[in-house]
Each structure stands twice: as C-alpha cells, then as structure tokens.
Coordinates of C-alpha atoms in Angstrom, one line a residue:
X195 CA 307.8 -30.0 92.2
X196 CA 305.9 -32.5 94.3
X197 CA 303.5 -30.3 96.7
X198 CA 299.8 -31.3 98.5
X199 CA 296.7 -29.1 97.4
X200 CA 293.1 -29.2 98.7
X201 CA 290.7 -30.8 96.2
X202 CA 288.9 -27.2 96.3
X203 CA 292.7 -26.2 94.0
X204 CA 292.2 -28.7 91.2
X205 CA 292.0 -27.5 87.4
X206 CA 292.2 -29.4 84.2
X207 CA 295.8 -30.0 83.2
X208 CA 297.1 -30.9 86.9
X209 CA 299.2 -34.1 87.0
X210 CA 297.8 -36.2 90.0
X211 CA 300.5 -38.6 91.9
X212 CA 298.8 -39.5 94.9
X213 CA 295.8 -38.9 97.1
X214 CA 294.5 -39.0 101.1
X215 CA 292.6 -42.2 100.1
X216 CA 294.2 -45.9 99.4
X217 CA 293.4 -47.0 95.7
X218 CA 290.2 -49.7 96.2
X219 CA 288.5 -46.9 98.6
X220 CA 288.6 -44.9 95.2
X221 CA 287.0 -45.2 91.5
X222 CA 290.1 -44.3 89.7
X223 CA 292.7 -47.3 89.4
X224 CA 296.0 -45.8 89.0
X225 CA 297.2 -43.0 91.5
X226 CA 299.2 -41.1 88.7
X227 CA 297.3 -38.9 85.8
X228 CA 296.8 -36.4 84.5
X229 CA 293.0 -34.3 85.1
X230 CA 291.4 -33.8 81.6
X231 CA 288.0 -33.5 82.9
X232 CA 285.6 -31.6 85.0
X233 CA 284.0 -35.6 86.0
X234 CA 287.8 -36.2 87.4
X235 CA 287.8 -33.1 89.5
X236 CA 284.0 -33.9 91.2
X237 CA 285.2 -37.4 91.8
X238 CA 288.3 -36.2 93.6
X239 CA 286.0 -34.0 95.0
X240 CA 283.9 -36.1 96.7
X241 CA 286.2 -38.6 97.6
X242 CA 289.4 -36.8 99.0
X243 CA 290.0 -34.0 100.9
X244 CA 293.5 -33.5 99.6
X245 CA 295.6 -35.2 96.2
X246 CA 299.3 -34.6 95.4
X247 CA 300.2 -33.1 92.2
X248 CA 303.6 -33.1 90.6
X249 CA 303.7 -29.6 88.8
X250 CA 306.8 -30.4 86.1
X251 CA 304.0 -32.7 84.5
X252 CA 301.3 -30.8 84.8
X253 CA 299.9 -27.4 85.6
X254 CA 300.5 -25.8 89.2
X255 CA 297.5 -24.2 91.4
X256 CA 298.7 -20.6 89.8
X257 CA 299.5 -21.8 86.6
X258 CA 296.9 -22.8 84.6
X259 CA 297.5 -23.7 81.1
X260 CA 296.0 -21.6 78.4
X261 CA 294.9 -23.7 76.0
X262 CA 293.9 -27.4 76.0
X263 CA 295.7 -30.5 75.6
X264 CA 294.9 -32.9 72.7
X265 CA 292.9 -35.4 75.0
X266 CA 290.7 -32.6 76.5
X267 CA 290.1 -31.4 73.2
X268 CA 288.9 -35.1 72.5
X269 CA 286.6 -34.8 75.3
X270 CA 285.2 -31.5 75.0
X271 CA 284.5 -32.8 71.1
X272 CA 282.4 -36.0 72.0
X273 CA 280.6 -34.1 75.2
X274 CA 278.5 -31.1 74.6
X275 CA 280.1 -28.1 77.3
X276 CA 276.0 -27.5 78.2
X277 CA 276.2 -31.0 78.8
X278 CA 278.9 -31.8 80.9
X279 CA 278.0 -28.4 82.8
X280 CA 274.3 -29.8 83.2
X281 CA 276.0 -33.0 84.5
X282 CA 278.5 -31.7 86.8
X283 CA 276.4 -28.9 88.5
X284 CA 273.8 -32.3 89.3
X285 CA 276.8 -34.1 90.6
X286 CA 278.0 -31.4 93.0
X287 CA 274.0 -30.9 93.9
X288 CA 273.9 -34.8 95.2
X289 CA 276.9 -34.3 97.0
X290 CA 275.9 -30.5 98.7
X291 CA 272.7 -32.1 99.7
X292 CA 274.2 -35.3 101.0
X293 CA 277.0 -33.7 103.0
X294 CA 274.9 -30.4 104.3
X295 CA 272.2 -33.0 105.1
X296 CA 274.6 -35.0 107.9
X297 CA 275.6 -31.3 109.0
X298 CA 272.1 -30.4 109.6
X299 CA 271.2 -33.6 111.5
X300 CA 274.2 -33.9 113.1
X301 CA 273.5 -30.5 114.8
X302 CA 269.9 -31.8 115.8
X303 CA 271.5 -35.0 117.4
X304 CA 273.7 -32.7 119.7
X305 CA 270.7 -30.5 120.4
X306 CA 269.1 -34.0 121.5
X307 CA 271.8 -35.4 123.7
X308 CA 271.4 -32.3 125.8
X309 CA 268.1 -33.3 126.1
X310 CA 266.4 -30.7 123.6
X311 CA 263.7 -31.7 121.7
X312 CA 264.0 -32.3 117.8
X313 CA 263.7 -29.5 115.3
X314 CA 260.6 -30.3 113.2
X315 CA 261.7 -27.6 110.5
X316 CA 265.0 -28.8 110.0
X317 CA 264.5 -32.9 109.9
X318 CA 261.4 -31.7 107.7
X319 CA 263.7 -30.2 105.6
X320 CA 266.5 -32.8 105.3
X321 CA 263.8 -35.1 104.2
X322 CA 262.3 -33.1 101.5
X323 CA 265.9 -32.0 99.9
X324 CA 267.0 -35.6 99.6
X325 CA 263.8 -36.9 98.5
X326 CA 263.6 -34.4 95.6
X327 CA 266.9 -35.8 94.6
X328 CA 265.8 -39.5 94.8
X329 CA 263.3 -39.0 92.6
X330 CA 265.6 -37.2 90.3
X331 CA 268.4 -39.9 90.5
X332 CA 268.1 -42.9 93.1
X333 CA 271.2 -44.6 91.2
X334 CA 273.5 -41.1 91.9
X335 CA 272.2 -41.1 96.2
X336 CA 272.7 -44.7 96.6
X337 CA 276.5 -44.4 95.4
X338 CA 277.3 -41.4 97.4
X339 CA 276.5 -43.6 100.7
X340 CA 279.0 -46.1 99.3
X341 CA 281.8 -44.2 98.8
X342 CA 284.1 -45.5 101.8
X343 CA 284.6 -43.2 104.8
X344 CA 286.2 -43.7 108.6
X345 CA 283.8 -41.1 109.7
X346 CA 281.4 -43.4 111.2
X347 CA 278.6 -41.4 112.9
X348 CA 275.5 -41.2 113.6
X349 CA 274.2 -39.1 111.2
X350 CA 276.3 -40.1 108.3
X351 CA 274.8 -43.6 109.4
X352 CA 271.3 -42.3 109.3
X353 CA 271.4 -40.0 106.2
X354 CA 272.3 -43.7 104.6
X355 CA 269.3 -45.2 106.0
X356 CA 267.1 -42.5 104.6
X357 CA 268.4 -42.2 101.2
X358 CA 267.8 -46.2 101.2
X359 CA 265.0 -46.2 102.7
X360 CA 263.7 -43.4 100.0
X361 CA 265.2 -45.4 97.2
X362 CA 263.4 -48.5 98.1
X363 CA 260.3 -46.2 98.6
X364 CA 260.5 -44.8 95.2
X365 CA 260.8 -48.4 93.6
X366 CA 257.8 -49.9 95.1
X367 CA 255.7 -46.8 94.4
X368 CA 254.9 -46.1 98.1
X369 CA 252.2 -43.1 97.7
X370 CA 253.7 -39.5 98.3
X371 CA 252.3 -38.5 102.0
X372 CA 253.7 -41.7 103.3
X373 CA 257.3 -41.4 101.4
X374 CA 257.7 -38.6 103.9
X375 CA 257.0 -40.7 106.9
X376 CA 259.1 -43.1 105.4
X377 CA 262.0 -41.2 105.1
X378 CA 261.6 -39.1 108.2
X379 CA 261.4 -42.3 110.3
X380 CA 264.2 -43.8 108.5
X381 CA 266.6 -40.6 109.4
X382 CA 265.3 -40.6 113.1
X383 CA 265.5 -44.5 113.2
X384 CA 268.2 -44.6 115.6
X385 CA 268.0 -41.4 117.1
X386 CA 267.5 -43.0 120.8
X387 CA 271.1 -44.0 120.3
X388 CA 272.4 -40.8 121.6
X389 CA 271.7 -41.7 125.4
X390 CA 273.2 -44.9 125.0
X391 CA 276.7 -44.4 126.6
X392 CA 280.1 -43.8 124.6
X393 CA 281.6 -46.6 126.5
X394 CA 278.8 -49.6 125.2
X395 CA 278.5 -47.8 121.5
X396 CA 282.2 -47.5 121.4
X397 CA 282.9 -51.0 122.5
X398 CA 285.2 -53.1 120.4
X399 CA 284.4 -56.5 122.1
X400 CA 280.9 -58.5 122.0
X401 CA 278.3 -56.7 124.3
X402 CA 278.0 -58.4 128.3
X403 CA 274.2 -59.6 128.4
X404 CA 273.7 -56.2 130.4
X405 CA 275.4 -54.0 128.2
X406 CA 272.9 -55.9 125.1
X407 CA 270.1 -54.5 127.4
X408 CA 270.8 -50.9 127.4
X409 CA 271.5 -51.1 124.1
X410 CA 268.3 -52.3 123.3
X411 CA 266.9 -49.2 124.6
X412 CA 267.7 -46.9 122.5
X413 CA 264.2 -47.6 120.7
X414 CA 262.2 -46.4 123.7
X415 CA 264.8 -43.8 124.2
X416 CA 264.1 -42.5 120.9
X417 CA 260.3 -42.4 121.2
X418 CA 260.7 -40.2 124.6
X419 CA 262.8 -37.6 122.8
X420 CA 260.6 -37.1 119.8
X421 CA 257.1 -37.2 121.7
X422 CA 258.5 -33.5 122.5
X423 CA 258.2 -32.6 119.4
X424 CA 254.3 -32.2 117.6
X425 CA 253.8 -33.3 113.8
X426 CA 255.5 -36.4 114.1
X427 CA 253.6 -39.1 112.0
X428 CA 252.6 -41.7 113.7
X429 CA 253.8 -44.1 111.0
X430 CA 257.2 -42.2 111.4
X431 CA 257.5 -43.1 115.3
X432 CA 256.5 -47.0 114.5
X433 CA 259.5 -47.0 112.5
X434 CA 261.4 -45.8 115.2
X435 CA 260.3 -48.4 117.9
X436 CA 259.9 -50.9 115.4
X437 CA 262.9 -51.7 113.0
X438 CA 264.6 -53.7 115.3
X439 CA 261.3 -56.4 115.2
X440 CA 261.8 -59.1 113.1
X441 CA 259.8 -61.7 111.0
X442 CA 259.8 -64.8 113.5
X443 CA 259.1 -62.5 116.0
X444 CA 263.0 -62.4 118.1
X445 CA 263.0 -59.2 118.0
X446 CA 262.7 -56.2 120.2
X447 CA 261.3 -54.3 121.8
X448 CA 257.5 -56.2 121.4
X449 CA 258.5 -58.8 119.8
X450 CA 255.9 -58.2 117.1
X451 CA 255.9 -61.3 114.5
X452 CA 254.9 -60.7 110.4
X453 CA 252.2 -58.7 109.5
X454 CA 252.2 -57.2 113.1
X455 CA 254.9 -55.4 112.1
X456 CA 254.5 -52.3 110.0
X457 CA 255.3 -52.1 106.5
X458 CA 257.4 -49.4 106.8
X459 CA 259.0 -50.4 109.6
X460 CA 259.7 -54.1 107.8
X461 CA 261.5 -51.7 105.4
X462 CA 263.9 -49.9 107.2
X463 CA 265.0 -53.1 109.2
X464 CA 265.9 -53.9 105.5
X465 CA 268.0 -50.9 104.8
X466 CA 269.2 -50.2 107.8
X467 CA 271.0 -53.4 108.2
X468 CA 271.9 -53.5 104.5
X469 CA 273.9 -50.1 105.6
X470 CA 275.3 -51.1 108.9
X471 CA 276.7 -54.5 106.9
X472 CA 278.1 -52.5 104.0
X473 CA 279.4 -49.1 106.0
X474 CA 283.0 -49.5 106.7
X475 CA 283.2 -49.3 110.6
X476 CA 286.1 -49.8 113.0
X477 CA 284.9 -52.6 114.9
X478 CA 283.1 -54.5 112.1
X479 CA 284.3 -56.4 108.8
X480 CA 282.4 -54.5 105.6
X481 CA 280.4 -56.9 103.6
X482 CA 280.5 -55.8 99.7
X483 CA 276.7 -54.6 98.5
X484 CA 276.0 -58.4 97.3
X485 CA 277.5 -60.1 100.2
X486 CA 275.0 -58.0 102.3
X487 CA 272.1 -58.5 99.9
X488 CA 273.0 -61.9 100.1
X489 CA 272.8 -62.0 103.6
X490 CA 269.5 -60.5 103.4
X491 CA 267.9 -63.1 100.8
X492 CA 269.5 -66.1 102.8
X493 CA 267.6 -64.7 106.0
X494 CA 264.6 -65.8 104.5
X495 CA 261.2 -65.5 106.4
X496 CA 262.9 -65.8 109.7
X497 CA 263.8 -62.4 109.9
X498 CA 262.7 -59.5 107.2
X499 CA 259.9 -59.8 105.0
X500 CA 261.2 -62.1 102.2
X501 CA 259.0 -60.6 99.5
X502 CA 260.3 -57.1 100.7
X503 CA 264.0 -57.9 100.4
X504 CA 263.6 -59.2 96.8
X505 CA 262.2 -56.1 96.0
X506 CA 264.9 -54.5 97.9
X507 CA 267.8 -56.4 95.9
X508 CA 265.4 -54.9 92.3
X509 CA 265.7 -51.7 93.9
X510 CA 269.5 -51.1 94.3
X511 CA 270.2 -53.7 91.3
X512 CA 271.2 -57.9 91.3
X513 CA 275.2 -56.1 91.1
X514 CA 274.9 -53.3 93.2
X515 CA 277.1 -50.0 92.7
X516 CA 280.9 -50.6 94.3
X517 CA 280.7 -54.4 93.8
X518 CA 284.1 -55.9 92.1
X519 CA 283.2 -58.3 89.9
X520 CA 285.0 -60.4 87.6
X521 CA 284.3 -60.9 83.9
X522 CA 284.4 -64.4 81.5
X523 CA 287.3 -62.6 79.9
X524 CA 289.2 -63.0 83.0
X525 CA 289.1 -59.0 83.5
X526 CA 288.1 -57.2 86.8
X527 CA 285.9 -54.6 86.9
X528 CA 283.9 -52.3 89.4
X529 CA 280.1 -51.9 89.4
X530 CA 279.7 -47.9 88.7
X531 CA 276.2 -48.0 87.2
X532 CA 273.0 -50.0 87.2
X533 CA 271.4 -50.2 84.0
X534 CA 267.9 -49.9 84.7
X535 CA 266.6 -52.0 81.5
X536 CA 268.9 -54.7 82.2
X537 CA 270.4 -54.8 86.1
X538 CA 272.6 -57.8 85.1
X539 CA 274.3 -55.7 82.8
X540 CA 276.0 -53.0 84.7
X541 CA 278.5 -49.9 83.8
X542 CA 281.8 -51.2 84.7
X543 CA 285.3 -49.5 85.3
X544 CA 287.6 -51.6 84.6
X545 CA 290.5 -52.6 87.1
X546 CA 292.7 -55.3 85.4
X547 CA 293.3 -57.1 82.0
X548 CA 292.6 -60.4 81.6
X549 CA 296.4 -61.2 83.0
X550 CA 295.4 -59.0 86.2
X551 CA 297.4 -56.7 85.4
X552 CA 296.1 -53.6 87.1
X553 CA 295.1 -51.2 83.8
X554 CA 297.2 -47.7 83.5
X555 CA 294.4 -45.9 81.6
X556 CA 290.9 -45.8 82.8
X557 CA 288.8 -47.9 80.3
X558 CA 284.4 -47.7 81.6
X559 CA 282.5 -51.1 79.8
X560 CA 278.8 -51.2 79.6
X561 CA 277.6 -54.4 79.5
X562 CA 274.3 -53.5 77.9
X563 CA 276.1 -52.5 74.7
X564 CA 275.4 -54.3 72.0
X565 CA 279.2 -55.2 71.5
X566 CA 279.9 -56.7 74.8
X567 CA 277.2 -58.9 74.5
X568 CA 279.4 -61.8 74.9
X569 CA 280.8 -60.4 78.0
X570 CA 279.3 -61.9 81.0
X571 CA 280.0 -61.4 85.2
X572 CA 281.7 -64.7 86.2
X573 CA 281.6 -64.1 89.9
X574 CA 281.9 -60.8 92.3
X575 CA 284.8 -61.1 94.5
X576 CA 284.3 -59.2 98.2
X577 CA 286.2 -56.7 99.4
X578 CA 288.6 -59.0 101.6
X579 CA 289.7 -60.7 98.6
X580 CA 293.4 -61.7 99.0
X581 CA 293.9 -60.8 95.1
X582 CA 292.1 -56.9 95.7
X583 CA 294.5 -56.9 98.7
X584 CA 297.4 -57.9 97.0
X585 CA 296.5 -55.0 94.1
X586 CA 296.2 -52.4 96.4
X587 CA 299.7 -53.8 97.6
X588 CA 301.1 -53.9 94.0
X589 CA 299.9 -50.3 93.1
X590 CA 301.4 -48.6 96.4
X591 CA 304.5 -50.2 95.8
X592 CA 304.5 -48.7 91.8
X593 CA 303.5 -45.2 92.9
X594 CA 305.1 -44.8 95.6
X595 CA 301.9 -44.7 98.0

C-alpha cells in the first residue's frame, strides 16, 4: 500500500518511494529505499515535510518490525549506538536552533512592522544559541542554510546572514565581545526592509530609478527602529547602515570608500551577498556556493575587501558544501563535507558512475583518504547544468515522480 506520512512517522525499516522535494534539492540520489538509519530519518527530517512510503516493502507507521534487517545490523556493528545517539541528538540540536531561531526573529520582525521596538532579550538570545553552535560545528550551520527552500523570507534570509557572518567570525579569530556585535548586526542587517513596501520587495521586474530609491532606505529605516531599543552596540548598528558600502566607494548610503568602512561591516557585505546569490529565490537565478564565491573573488578591490573575501572562501572551504562537482574518473559527486586539513579534498556523495549513470545505492567518497588519492575534482558543474537537469528528468521518469 502506497500512503503519505509526515516525516515526524518515520522508523527504520520503512521503504521510501517518494518525497515533497525534487531529487537535486535533496542529499539522497534515488527516491526509492529502504530507511536503515537514524542519519536517513534526520536528513528526511530536515529536508521534507512529508515522504511516501510503500508499506508491502517495508514497515507501515503501526507496524514496526521487531528485529533488524541484515544491513541495519551492519550499521549498528561498524557505529557505536552511544555514538550514532551522540551524533543524531547534535544533528537535531542544529536544526531546533536553526528553525526556532527564524521563528523567534520572525516574530520580532512583525512586532517591528507595527512599529514596535525590537526585543533586546530575544535577538540577544538568537545570537548567543547559534553562536554556541558555531563554535561547536561551523561546517554542520553553514549546510543547514544550504539546504534549498521556497520559503524565502526575511528572517530565514537573515538567520543565513548570521550563521555566515559567525562562521567567518570564528575563522578569522574575531575576539569574543565583538563576535556578538558581529552576529547581532548581521541578523538585524536588513531589518529596515520591513517598511519597504510588498509591491517594490515583491517585484519581479528590475526596480524604476524611484522604486531603487526607497529601496535604498531600508538602511536608515533600520537605524530608526533599533535606536528604540538601548544596548545596541554601536559596532552592531554600523553594520546595519553600512553593508550596503562598497570598496570603490558606489555604495550607499555614505558612500564610504576602504578603510572608511568598518570591518565588520566589510564582512557582512561579504556574506550577505554570498547568501542572497546562493538562496534559491523566485525572482532570481541561484548561483552554486563556488559560482557565488567566484563572483566574490572576481569583484576584486572594487567592491569588498579583497583580502576579506579570500579569507571568506578559507572559511566555508575552496568546494563549498552543496557544490556538484565532477571527478577525473568521470563520476559526479556532491560536496557534503569540508575537510578541514585539506579543503581541496572534500566528503563527497556520489551521484553517478563514471557512465552517468545516476547510482541506485548511496556510495559517500572522502577524498582525503589515503585510497582515493588519485581521485581528483575535474570541474564543479552549477546548478543550471543541462546534464543535472536532464538527471533530475531521468530519475522522475524511473520513479515515477
């Protein structure tokens, strides 16, 4: 029996045949197997809302089997249970905090379009939580915000920018009392935006000259609404009216050149346009992460701080997590970890053979190993690819998606 259960319902043993979510916006690269692992469930978790499951292959949601299948018997004897447990409950902490963390602001964004001032307490808080967890894991934060998602608001858009922003941050070793500035700035970056009008922020087309100009606002918007609210550090608010200021000094609203322009504020013009270029939006094309840290370095001087952004690409990695790259071996693979020692030698899922044939059991390759040492990344293909296209194509037609 084919029947639709919420992601909450899934159990090892359940036979997965299809999800909410098209194939490429997922790290699993067939759309039919069966759940053997507590790491299958979390991923589902946190990148569907609901997944078909076909219970005459596998278990139902009130009929769980008993005993364990030979491959989760395989699993359970390479893997530790304490350490699988140890890894799952950090998992489902980074997502709580990253999810509970756009709640939270999104409420405070509402309070501020009625023209309430901003809850110190709560941004306070939203800042500290995903801090703690940066420092924990920057790699695990940075590929939440990557996973793709149609909910394109403001605060998902400006959690991003703070766990970026914190990231870079942490890399760089900015001192603790001004990592808090930095990431409160950073999540209130673009809070102006919210007395912008739907009809301009909504807008398809280019922006009319006039339309560019209350846009361009929102910076001064933003400083209004949060000189309401006491214990806002003053590095924080430069961030705010700054990080649309750029290097050759064509920015706004000052048009502050270089060095005039605060560190922190050169940093989150960084991230925050390395989010907006790799978010999937309605209205915009999304750039994979090294077609947008490309964009970056190719900026040069002219517009961010070039020394920054190099230490920007060190920060997220030279193949960032959710690029598709293809291997010498003809393979295709996606980018699901950055080694630290060695960032040219990521953790890869592999997608295809080296026929492209699209690969019916999930097979993870880390470079760094010492016997893929004669594997090395070709080129990374972007998202817009014709031949990721035409896969996507291939596998809905073979599943029946």
């Amino acid at each position: 029996m084919i029947k639709e259960i919420s992601t909450k319902q899934l159990r090892k043993g359940m036979f997965v045949c299809g999800t909410d979510r098209k194939w490429i916006d997922i790290p699993f690269f067939r759309r039919k197997f069966l759940i053997t692992s507590e790491e299958q469930i979390n991923t589902l978790q946190a990148y569907c809302r609901t997944v078909v499951i076909d219970t005459e292959k596998g278990a139902d949601v009130l009929s769980l089997p008993e005993t364990q299948t030979a491959t989760e018997q395989q699993i359970d004897d390479a893997t530790p249970e304490s350490e699988r447990a140890e890894q799952t409950d950090k998992d489902r902490g980074y997502r709580k905090s990253y999810e509970q963390s756009q709640t939270v602001l999104n409420e405070i964004l509402s309070d501020a379009r009625l023209g309430r001032s901003v809850d110190n307490p709560k941004v306070r808080g939203i800042v500290q939580d995903l801090t703690v967890n940066i420092v924990k894991d920057s790699q695990a934060m940075i590929g939440l915000i990557h996973a793709k998602d149609k909910n394109d608001t403001l605060a998902r858009k400006s959690v991003n920018v703070c766990i970026l922003a914190l990231a870079f941050g942490k890399h760089i070793g900015i001192p603790k009392e001004k990592m808090y500035a930095l990431g409160l700035g950073a999540l209130l970056h673009d809070i102006g935006m919210v007395k912008i009008p739907d009809r301009i922020l909504s807008k398809k087309q280019p922006l009319t000259p006039a339309e560019r100009a209350i846009m361009e606002k929102h910076n001064e918007y933003g400083i209004a609404l949060l000189s309401q609210t006491p214990e806002i550090p003053v590095d924080a608010l430069k961030i705010v009216y700054s990080h649309h200021e750029r290097m050759d000094g064509k920015g706004y609203p000052q048009k502050l050149q270089a060095k005039e322009i605060s560190l922190l504020a050169r940093m989150v013009a960084i991230v925050s346009v390395y989010e907006a270029l790799t978010r999937e939006r309605f209205y915009s094309q999304t750039l994979s992460p090294l077609a947008a840290l490309k964009y970056l370095y190719t900026s040069g001087k002219s517009l961010f701080d070039a020394v920054l952004v190099k230490k920007f690409i060190q920060a997220l990695g030279i193949y960032p997590t959710g690029c598709v790259v293809e291997l010498n071996t003809g393979e295709l693979g996606v980018v699901i970890k950055v080694n630290q020692q060695d960032r040219l030698r990521p953790v890869l899922r592999m997608v295809t053979n080296a026929q492209k044939q699209l690969l019916t059991e999930e097979r993870i390759v880390d470079l760094a190993e010492r016997e893929n040492s004669r594997i090395e990344i070709s080129k990374t293909l972007e998202m817009d690819n014709p031949i990721i296209e035409l896969f996507m194509n291939l596998h809905e037609q073979l599943n029946g998606g």
